[in-house]
């Protein structure tokens, strides 16, 4: 039984190590690319859909231009934001949580 547990842990470590570098780089590049296409994404720390959107990007979220409407209500109000998450892609206002594939299609960026 102990050998099985050790084997499973070793295999898990190999899989996680082997899969982490390339996809992370691709997601960083994807986030940087769509940031060039978005005027801004408006979110809120209390919005569950916003948090799920952030999770899709993981650490690459740092490359996304983001305004938290809880911290900046005047900015969001002046921008006419009535709900979050909200983003502008190629001058189109798109509300709600979106898949990475949808965002890639809308921006022309590769994942």
GROMACS .gro file of C-alpha atoms in nm:
model
  111
    1UNK     CA    1   0.000   0.000   0.000
    2UNK     CA    2   0.284   0.238   0.089
    3UNK     CA    3   0.447   0.174  -0.251
    4UNK     CA    4   0.122   0.262  -0.427
    5UNK     CA    5   0.090   0.592  -0.241
    6UNK     CA    6   0.452   0.683  -0.311
    7UNK     CA    7   0.407   0.593  -0.679
    8UNK     CA    8   0.092   0.802  -0.709
    9UNK     CA    9   0.260   1.102  -0.544
   10UNK     CA   10   0.567   1.071  -0.767
   11UNK     CA   11   0.353   1.044  -1.080
   12UNK     CA   12   0.146   1.345  -0.973
   13UNK     CA   13   0.460   1.551  -0.920
   14UNK     CA   14   0.590   1.456  -1.265
   15UNK     CA   15   0.261   1.544  -1.432
   16UNK     CA   16   0.233   1.878  -1.252
   17UNK     CA   17   0.595   1.970  -1.324
   18UNK     CA   18   0.577   1.865  -1.686
   19UNK     CA   19   0.256   2.052  -1.757
   20UNK     CA   20   0.320   2.381  -1.584
   21UNK     CA   21   0.571   2.578  -1.792
   22UNK     CA   22   0.439   2.581  -2.151
   23UNK     CA   23   0.068   2.645  -2.074
   24UNK     CA   24   0.163   2.920  -1.826
   25UNK     CA   25   0.371   3.097  -2.090
   26UNK     CA   26   0.090   3.063  -2.344
   27UNK     CA   27  -0.164   3.201  -2.095
   28UNK     CA   28   0.066   3.493  -2.009
   29UNK     CA   29   0.099   3.576  -2.380
   30UNK     CA   30  -0.277   3.537  -2.425
   31UNK     CA   31  -0.350   3.773  -2.135
   32UNK     CA   32  -0.102   4.029  -2.268
   33UNK     CA   33  -0.256   4.007  -2.616
   34UNK     CA   34  -0.615   4.052  -2.502
   35UNK     CA   35  -0.511   4.340  -2.277
   36UNK     CA   36  -0.407   4.520  -2.594
   37UNK     CA   37  -0.758   4.460  -2.733
   38UNK     CA   38  -0.958   4.551  -2.423
   39UNK     CA   39  -1.015   4.905  -2.310
   40UNK     CA   40  -1.075   4.767  -1.960
   41UNK     CA   41  -1.240   4.489  -1.765
   42UNK     CA   42  -1.457   4.594  -1.476
   43UNK     CA   43  -1.496   4.353  -1.184
   44UNK     CA   44  -1.589   4.343  -0.817
   45UNK     CA   45  -1.438   4.152  -0.528
   46UNK     CA   46  -1.790   4.049  -0.423
   47UNK     CA   47  -1.886   3.914  -0.767
   48UNK     CA   48  -1.863   3.534  -0.795
   49UNK     CA   49  -1.854   3.545  -1.177
   50UNK     CA   50  -1.565   3.793  -1.160
   51UNK     CA   51  -1.373   3.562  -0.932
   52UNK     CA   52  -1.435   3.267  -1.165
   53UNK     CA   53  -1.312   3.476  -1.459
   54UNK     CA   54  -0.993   3.553  -1.267
   55UNK     CA   55  -0.941   3.184  -1.186
   56UNK     CA   56  -0.945   3.100  -1.559
   57UNK     CA   57  -0.641   3.323  -1.604
   58UNK     CA   58  -0.462   3.217  -1.285
   59UNK     CA   59  -0.139   3.409  -1.229
   60UNK     CA   60  -0.171   3.556  -1.580
   61UNK     CA   61  -0.453   3.779  -1.448
   62UNK     CA   62  -0.177   4.024  -1.352
   63UNK     CA   63  -0.153   4.120  -1.721
   64UNK     CA   64  -0.521   4.208  -1.752
   65UNK     CA   65  -0.625   4.573  -1.719
   66UNK     CA   66  -0.881   4.563  -1.439
   67UNK     CA   67  -1.088   4.813  -1.245
   68UNK     CA   68  -1.248   4.684  -0.926
   69UNK     CA   69  -1.580   4.868  -0.901
   70UNK     CA   70  -1.587   4.820  -0.522
   71UNK     CA   71  -1.266   5.022  -0.494
   72UNK     CA   72  -1.343   5.264  -0.779
   73UNK     CA   73  -1.722   5.321  -0.792
   74UNK     CA   74  -1.690   5.665  -0.953
   75UNK     CA   75  -1.472   5.530  -1.237
   76UNK     CA   76  -1.724   5.252  -1.301
   77UNK     CA   77  -2.019   5.490  -1.281
   78UNK     CA   78  -1.855   5.735  -1.521
   79UNK     CA   79  -1.788   5.446  -1.761
   80UNK     CA   80  -2.157   5.351  -1.749
   81UNK     CA   81  -2.091   5.012  -1.590
   82UNK     CA   82  -2.417   4.865  -1.460
   83UNK     CA   83  -2.298   4.510  -1.392
   84UNK     CA   84  -1.980   4.307  -1.365
   85UNK     CA   85  -1.782   4.140  -1.503
   86UNK     CA   86  -1.792   4.377  -1.795
   87UNK     CA   87  -1.531   4.431  -2.063
   88UNK     CA   88  -1.491   4.622  -2.383
   89UNK     CA   89  -1.337   4.428  -2.671
   90UNK     CA   90  -1.294   4.607  -3.003
   91UNK     CA   91  -1.540   4.870  -2.880
   92UNK     CA   92  -1.804   4.605  -2.803
   93UNK     CA   93  -1.941   4.591  -2.449
   94UNK     CA   94  -1.948   4.228  -2.331
   95UNK     CA   95  -2.097   4.137  -1.994
   96UNK     CA   96  -2.074   3.818  -1.791
   97UNK     CA   97  -1.819   3.547  -1.734
   98UNK     CA   98  -1.667   3.429  -2.064
   99UNK     CA   99  -1.461   3.126  -2.161
  100UNK     CA  100  -1.102   3.167  -2.273
  101UNK     CA  101  -1.207   3.030  -2.613
  102UNK     CA  102  -1.475   3.298  -2.648
  103UNK     CA  103  -1.228   3.570  -2.554
  104UNK     CA  104  -0.976   3.431  -2.804
  105UNK     CA  105  -1.239   3.439  -3.079
  106UNK     CA  106  -1.348   3.794  -2.993
  107UNK     CA  107  -0.994   3.934  -2.973
  108UNK     CA  108  -0.816   3.728  -3.236
  109UNK     CA  109  -0.556   3.627  -2.974
  110UNK     CA  110  -0.426   3.271  -2.948
  111UNK     CA  111  -0.451   3.077  -2.625
   0.00000   0.00000   0.00000
